[in-house]
Every structure is written in structure tokens, then in C-alpha cells.
PDB file of C-alpha atoms in Angstrom:
ATOM      1  CA  UNK G   1      19.077  58.701  -7.160  1.00  0.00           C
ATOM      2  CA  UNK G   2      17.028  60.726  -5.425  1.00  0.00           C
ATOM      3  CA  UNK G   3      13.387  59.745  -4.606  1.00  0.00           C
ATOM      4  CA  UNK G   4      10.742  62.253  -3.496  1.00  0.00           C
ATOM      5  CA  UNK G   5       7.161  63.173  -3.512  1.00  0.00           C
ATOM      6  CA  UNK G   6       5.761  63.995  -7.000  1.00  0.00           C
ATOM      7  CA  UNK G   7       4.580  67.339  -8.381  1.00  0.00           C
ATOM      8  CA  UNK G   8       2.353  68.533 -11.023  1.00  0.00           C
ATOM      9  CA  UNK G   9       5.503  69.087 -12.995  1.00  0.00           C
ATOM     10  CA  UNK G  10       6.413  65.591 -12.950  1.00  0.00           C
ATOM     11  CA  UNK G  11       3.158  64.084 -14.538  1.00  0.00           C
ATOM     12  CA  UNK G  12       4.411  64.125 -17.996  1.00  0.00           C
ATOM     13  CA  UNK G  13       7.198  61.802 -17.000  1.00  0.00           C
ATOM     14  CA  UNK G  14       4.704  59.699 -14.786  1.00  0.00           C
ATOM     15  CA  UNK G  15       2.420  59.008 -17.447  1.00  0.00           C
ATOM     16  CA  UNK G  16       5.391  57.969 -19.397  1.00  0.00           C
ATOM     17  CA  UNK G  17       5.882  55.472 -16.860  1.00  0.00           C
ATOM     18  CA  UNK G  18       2.494  54.282 -16.758  1.00  0.00           C
ATOM     19  CA  UNK G  19       2.535  53.504 -20.300  1.00  0.00           C
ATOM     20  CA  UNK G  20       5.574  51.867 -20.426  1.00  0.00           C
ATOM     21  CA  UNK G  21       3.940  49.677 -17.366  1.00  0.00           C
ATOM     22  CA  UNK G  22       0.717  49.141 -19.962  1.00  0.00           C
ATOM     23  CA  UNK G  23       2.904  47.827 -22.621  1.00  0.00           C
ATOM     24  CA  UNK G  24       4.995  45.447 -20.213  1.00  0.00           C
ATOM     25  CA  UNK G  25       1.805  43.761 -19.031  1.00  0.00           C
ATOM     26  CA  UNK G  26       0.659  43.732 -22.693  1.00  0.00           C
ATOM     27  CA  UNK G  27      -2.138  46.306 -22.484  1.00  0.00           C
ATOM     28  CA  UNK G  28      -0.666  49.376 -24.484  1.00  0.00           C
ATOM     29  CA  UNK G  29      -3.948  50.732 -25.356  1.00  0.00           C
ATOM     30  CA  UNK G  30      -5.727  50.540 -22.160  1.00  0.00           C
ATOM     31  CA  UNK G  31      -4.167  53.945 -20.870  1.00  0.00           C
ATOM     32  CA  UNK G  32      -6.595  56.440 -21.298  1.00  0.00           C
ATOM     33  CA  UNK G  33      -5.600  59.168 -18.982  1.00  0.00           C
ATOM     34  CA  UNK G  34      -4.143  62.360 -19.671  1.00  0.00           C
ATOM     35  CA  UNK G  35      -1.209  64.573 -17.813  1.00  0.00           C
ATOM     36  CA  UNK G  36      -4.430  66.851 -17.225  1.00  0.00           C
ATOM     37  CA  UNK G  37      -6.216  63.972 -15.899  1.00  0.00           C
ATOM     38  CA  UNK G  38      -3.319  63.420 -13.575  1.00  0.00           C
ATOM     39  CA  UNK G  39      -2.726  66.854 -12.577  1.00  0.00           C
ATOM     40  CA  UNK G  40      -6.163  67.484 -11.717  1.00  0.00           C
ATOM     41  CA  UNK G  41      -6.764  64.187  -9.607  1.00  0.00           C
ATOM     42  CA  UNK G  42      -3.627  64.104  -7.763  1.00  0.00           C
ATOM     43  CA  UNK G  43      -3.337  67.998  -6.807  1.00  0.00           C
ATOM     44  CA  UNK G  44      -6.837  69.385  -6.474  1.00  0.00           C
ATOM     45  CA  UNK G  45      -8.045  69.973  -3.410  1.00  0.00           C
ATOM     46  CA  UNK G  46      -8.925  66.546  -2.457  1.00  0.00           C
ATOM     47  CA  UNK G  47      -5.981  64.362  -4.137  1.00  0.00           C
ATOM     48  CA  UNK G  48      -7.099  61.074  -5.378  1.00  0.00           C
ATOM     49  CA  UNK G  49      -3.691  59.316  -5.332  1.00  0.00           C
ATOM     50  CA  UNK G  50       0.304  60.311  -4.083  1.00  0.00           C
ATOM     51  CA  UNK G  51       3.393  59.379  -5.922  1.00  0.00           C
ATOM     52  CA  UNK G  52       6.795  59.251  -5.168  1.00  0.00           C
ATOM     53  CA  UNK G  53       9.235  59.991  -7.954  1.00  0.00           C
ATOM     54  CA  UNK G  54      13.011  58.528  -8.460  1.00  0.00           C
ATOM     55  CA  UNK G  55      14.894  60.751 -10.450  1.00  0.00           C
ATOM     56  CA  UNK G  56      18.465  60.428 -11.709  1.00  0.00           C
ATOM     57  CA  UNK G  57      21.314  62.954 -13.670  1.00  0.00           C
ATOM     58  CA  UNK G  58      20.166  62.853 -17.254  1.00  0.00           C
ATOM     59  CA  UNK G  59      23.907  64.224 -18.050  1.00  0.00           C
ATOM     60  CA  UNK G  60      27.006  63.895 -16.512  1.00  0.00           C
ATOM     61  CA  UNK G  61      27.700  64.625 -12.824  1.00  0.00           C
ATOM     62  CA  UNK G  62      29.319  67.974 -13.055  1.00  0.00           C
ATOM     63  CA  UNK G  63      26.857  69.603 -15.799  1.00  0.00           C
ATOM     64  CA  UNK G  64      23.727  71.557 -15.468  1.00  0.00           C
ATOM     65  CA  UNK G  65      21.584  68.903 -16.828  1.00  0.00           C
ATOM     66  CA  UNK G  66      18.441  68.650 -15.614  1.00  0.00           C
ATOM     67  CA  UNK G  67      16.987  65.203 -13.723  1.00  0.00           C
ATOM     68  CA  UNK G  68      14.996  62.190 -15.438  1.00  0.00           C
ATOM     69  CA  UNK G  69      12.255  60.851 -13.764  1.00  0.00           C
ATOM     70  CA  UNK G  70      12.928  56.646 -13.978  1.00  0.00           C
ATOM     71  CA  UNK G  71      10.832  55.368 -11.489  1.00  0.00           C
ATOM     72  CA  UNK G  72       7.563  56.115  -9.783  1.00  0.00           C
ATOM     73  CA  UNK G  73       5.431  54.606  -6.920  1.00  0.00           C
ATOM     74  CA  UNK G  74       1.555  55.788  -7.222  1.00  0.00           C
ATOM     75  CA  UNK G  75      -0.354  55.142  -4.219  1.00  0.00           C
ATOM     76  CA  UNK G  76      -3.829  55.983  -2.659  1.00  0.00           C
ATOM     77  CA  UNK G  77      -5.414  55.247   0.737  1.00  0.00           C
ATOM     78  CA  UNK G  78      -8.374  52.897   1.373  1.00  0.00           C
ATOM     79  CA  UNK G  79     -10.730  51.668   4.061  1.00  0.00           C
ATOM     80  CA  UNK G  80     -10.758  48.430   5.122  1.00  0.00           C
ATOM     81  CA  UNK G  81     -13.596  47.289   7.262  1.00  0.00           C
ATOM     82  CA  UNK G  82     -11.260  44.908   8.802  1.00  0.00           C
ATOM     83  CA  UNK G  83      -8.266  46.833   9.115  1.00  0.00           C
ATOM     84  CA  UNK G  84      -9.063  50.587   9.008  1.00  0.00           C
ATOM     85  CA  UNK G  85      -6.762  52.907   6.717  1.00  0.00           C
ATOM     86  CA  UNK G  86      -4.691  51.059   4.470  1.00  0.00           C
ATOM     87  CA  UNK G  87      -2.770  52.044   1.770  1.00  0.00           C
ATOM     88  CA  UNK G  88      -3.076  50.841  -1.915  1.00  0.00           C
ATOM     89  CA  UNK G  89       0.354  50.743  -3.988  1.00  0.00           C
ATOM     90  CA  UNK G  90      -1.465  50.688  -7.817  1.00  0.00           C
ATOM     91  CA  UNK G  91       1.759  51.163  -9.522  1.00  0.00           C
ATOM     92  CA  UNK G  92       5.759  50.362  -8.958  1.00  0.00           C
ATOM     93  CA  UNK G  93       7.247  51.266 -12.421  1.00  0.00           C
ATOM     94  CA  UNK G  94      11.243  51.511 -13.043  1.00  0.00           C
ATOM     95  CA  UNK G  95      11.964  52.015 -16.446  1.00  0.00           C
ATOM     96  CA  UNK G  96      13.624  48.769 -18.150  1.00  0.00           C
ATOM     97  CA  UNK G  97      17.111  50.081 -18.404  1.00  0.00           C
ATOM     98  CA  UNK G  98      17.108  50.728 -14.832  1.00  0.00           C
ATOM     99  CA  UNK G  99      16.152  47.745 -13.517  1.00  0.00           C
ATOM    100  CA  UNK G 100      18.338  45.850 -10.781  1.00  0.00           C
ATOM    101  CA  UNK G 101      20.095  49.270  -9.593  1.00  0.00           C
ATOM    102  CA  UNK G 102      18.138  49.392  -6.410  1.00  0.00           C
ATOM    103  CA  UNK G 103      15.876  51.935  -7.640  1.00  0.00           C
ATOM    104  CA  UNK G 104      12.837  49.450  -7.472  1.00  0.00           C
ATOM    105  CA  UNK G 105      13.462  48.471  -3.864  1.00  0.00           C
ATOM    106  CA  UNK G 106      14.038  52.141  -2.665  1.00  0.00           C
ATOM    107  CA  UNK G 107      10.872  53.501  -4.179  1.00  0.00           C
ATOM    108  CA  UNK G 108       9.056  50.159  -2.520  1.00  0.00           C
ATOM    109  CA  UNK G 109      10.771  51.154   0.654  1.00  0.00           C
ATOM    110  CA  UNK G 110       9.460  54.589   0.739  1.00  0.00           C
ATOM    111  CA  UNK G 111       5.907  53.153   0.301  1.00  0.00           C
ATOM    112  CA  UNK G 112       6.528  51.144   3.428  1.00  0.00           C
ATOM    113  CA  UNK G 113       7.974  53.902   5.369  1.00  0.00           C
ATOM    114  CA  UNK G 114       4.750  55.984   4.277  1.00  0.00           C
ATOM    115  CA  UNK G 115       2.689  53.325   5.583  1.00  0.00           C
ATOM    116  CA  UNK G 116       4.689  53.000   9.036  1.00  0.00           C
ATOM    117  CA  UNK G 117       4.489  56.827   9.312  1.00  0.00           C
ATOM    118  CA  UNK G 118       0.618  56.993   8.514  1.00  0.00           C
ATOM    119  CA  UNK G 119      -0.227  53.957  10.917  1.00  0.00           C
ATOM    120  CA  UNK G 120      -1.832  51.973   8.174  1.00  0.00           C
ATOM    121  CA  UNK G 121      -2.066  48.505   9.188  1.00  0.00           C
ATOM    122  CA  UNK G 122      -1.842  46.984   5.681  1.00  0.00           C
ATOM    123  CA  UNK G 123      -0.470  47.745   2.263  1.00  0.00           C
ATOM    124  CA  UNK G 124      -2.099  46.572  -0.811  1.00  0.00           C
ATOM    125  CA  UNK G 125      -1.271  45.950  -4.511  1.00  0.00           C
ATOM    126  CA  UNK G 126      -1.962  43.654  -7.600  1.00  0.00           C
ATOM    127  CA  UNK G 127       1.065  41.405  -9.202  1.00  0.00           C
ATOM    128  CA  UNK G 128       0.669  39.464 -12.449  1.00  0.00           C
ATOM    129  CA  UNK G 129       0.588  35.719 -11.810  1.00  0.00           C
ATOM    130  CA  UNK G 130       3.375  35.523 -14.790  1.00  0.00           C
ATOM    131  CA  UNK G 131       5.103  38.228 -13.325  1.00  0.00           C
ATOM    132  CA  UNK G 132       7.828  35.638 -11.252  1.00  0.00           C
ATOM    133  CA  UNK G 133      10.180  38.412 -10.648  1.00  0.00           C
ATOM    134  CA  UNK G 134       7.988  40.554  -8.888  1.00  0.00           C
ATOM    135  CA  UNK G 135       6.434  37.713  -6.878  1.00  0.00           C
ATOM    136  CA  UNK G 136       9.877  36.777  -5.722  1.00  0.00           C
ATOM    137  CA  UNK G 137      10.852  40.401  -5.049  1.00  0.00           C
ATOM    138  CA  UNK G 138       7.558  40.484  -2.981  1.00  0.00           C
ATOM    139  CA  UNK G 139       7.907  37.387  -1.109  1.00  0.00           C
ATOM    140  CA  UNK G 140      11.811  37.683  -0.386  1.00  0.00           C
ATOM    141  CA  UNK G 141      10.679  41.159   1.292  1.00  0.00           C
ATOM    142  CA  UNK G 142       8.247  39.804   3.713  1.00  0.00           C
ATOM    143  CA  UNK G 143       4.940  40.483   1.866  1.00  0.00           C
ATOM    144  CA  UNK G 144       2.119  37.580   1.274  1.00  0.00           C
ATOM    145  CA  UNK G 145       1.198  37.202  -2.458  1.00  0.00           C
ATOM    146  CA  UNK G 146      -2.749  35.833  -1.840  1.00  0.00           C
ATOM    147  CA  UNK G 147      -3.226  32.951  -4.373  1.00  0.00           C
ATOM    148  CA  UNK G 148      -6.695  32.386  -3.644  1.00  0.00           C
ATOM    149  CA  UNK G 149      -8.154  35.921  -4.276  1.00  0.00           C
ATOM    150  CA  UNK G 150      -9.550  36.797  -7.382  1.00  0.00           C
ATOM    151  CA  UNK G 151      -9.398  40.485  -8.671  1.00  0.00           C
ATOM    152  CA  UNK G 152     -13.066  41.543  -9.842  1.00  0.00           C
ATOM    153  CA  UNK G 153     -13.612  44.539 -12.015  1.00  0.00           C
ATOM    154  CA  UNK G 154     -16.014  46.382 -13.975  1.00  0.00           C
ATOM    155  CA  UNK G 155     -14.905  48.501 -16.917  1.00  0.00           C
ATOM    156  CA  UNK G 156     -16.565  51.458 -18.314  1.00  0.00           C
ATOM    157  CA  UNK G 157     -18.689  49.220 -20.947  1.00  0.00           C
ATOM    158  CA  UNK G 158     -19.840  46.798 -17.803  1.00  0.00           C
ATOM    159  CA  UNK G 159     -20.793  50.182 -15.883  1.00  0.00           C
ATOM    160  CA  UNK G 160     -22.944  51.324 -18.783  1.00  0.00           C
ATOM    161  CA  UNK G 161     -24.537  48.250 -19.793  1.00  0.00           C
ATOM    162  CA  UNK G 162     -25.530  47.460 -16.061  1.00  0.00           C
ATOM    163  CA  UNK G 163     -26.916  50.828 -15.677  1.00  0.00           C
ATOM    164  CA  UNK G 164     -28.595  50.881 -18.931  1.00  0.00           C
ATOM    165  CA  UNK G 165     -30.015  47.306 -18.510  1.00  0.00           C
ATOM    166  CA  UNK G 166     -30.183  45.939 -15.394  1.00  0.00           C
ATOM    167  CA  UNK G 167     -31.344  49.030 -13.242  1.00  0.00           C
ATOM    168  CA  UNK G 168     -34.458  49.455 -15.270  1.00  0.00           C
TER     169      UNK G 168
END
């Protein structure tokens, strides 16, 4: 297993893992981005995200087989008016068949090390209330899972409705 920073050539595999997460979260049709979007947004002059990838040999160790990406930790920087610069961990995904191998812990550790390196005062992420294995994993690591906050968001339809009907 090798954990490294992702590059543009990895984005097809990254998108596959993002789709796998959407399927797991019972939102299979929610992913709208493309490989081109990921390349543009993550590797342009002002990257909107960064990603660590976990790769393993895809064939016998003595062969010249390529490595396969089996996990990702995609993050970006935010600003907190209380804490300053923080990291938001958008997605931590490990292929189903690789769960329980320590790969998720390795990716999670990489994010925390990045936060320490960057002197951030907080790392945030979301976890679904029914994903008890993830909640237990995070709590055992020392993270606080806040149960008194709601996530609010406005989707594209809501944005369009607001602009078209509320701003007139």
C-alpha cells in the first residue's frame, strides 16, 4: 500500500471512488462532475481541492502490473471566523473489498498530518447519522461527532429559484 498526493492522471479512478461513495450513501444519481471537472478544479492555477490516493499493486508482486487506486481522501481549505484556516475533509473513500485493511486509517492519518503541517486549528467533515462504523471510527480516534448541528445546503434548483423569484 502506498499513500501519495493525487495527480491529474488519477482523476478517473478518483471519480470512480466518488461514485462508489454516492452509491453507498444511497444517492447513485447525485454525482454530476466529470473527470475533466476534477482535473480543471484540482490542478489548475488555483486548485479548489487536494487529494491523497491509496494505491496497491494490481497484480502479483513480481510482475510489472500497474498500481490500482483503492482509496482517496479529498480535502480543501476553508476559513473559520473563530479558528482561522481549517481543512474540510470532503470524502474519505475506500473500495469495499479493501475495508478493514487499515487503508482508511492510513488516509485519515494523512489528512491529520496535513492539518498539523499546515498549522490548522480544526479539521471538519460530515458523517451520515446511520453510518455507525464510521462514527465509531472517528470517535475512537479522538474526533467529536457533533450531534447538535444541522448541515444546511442549497442545491442548484434552490439557487435558481432564489435568484429568479426572491431577488426581483
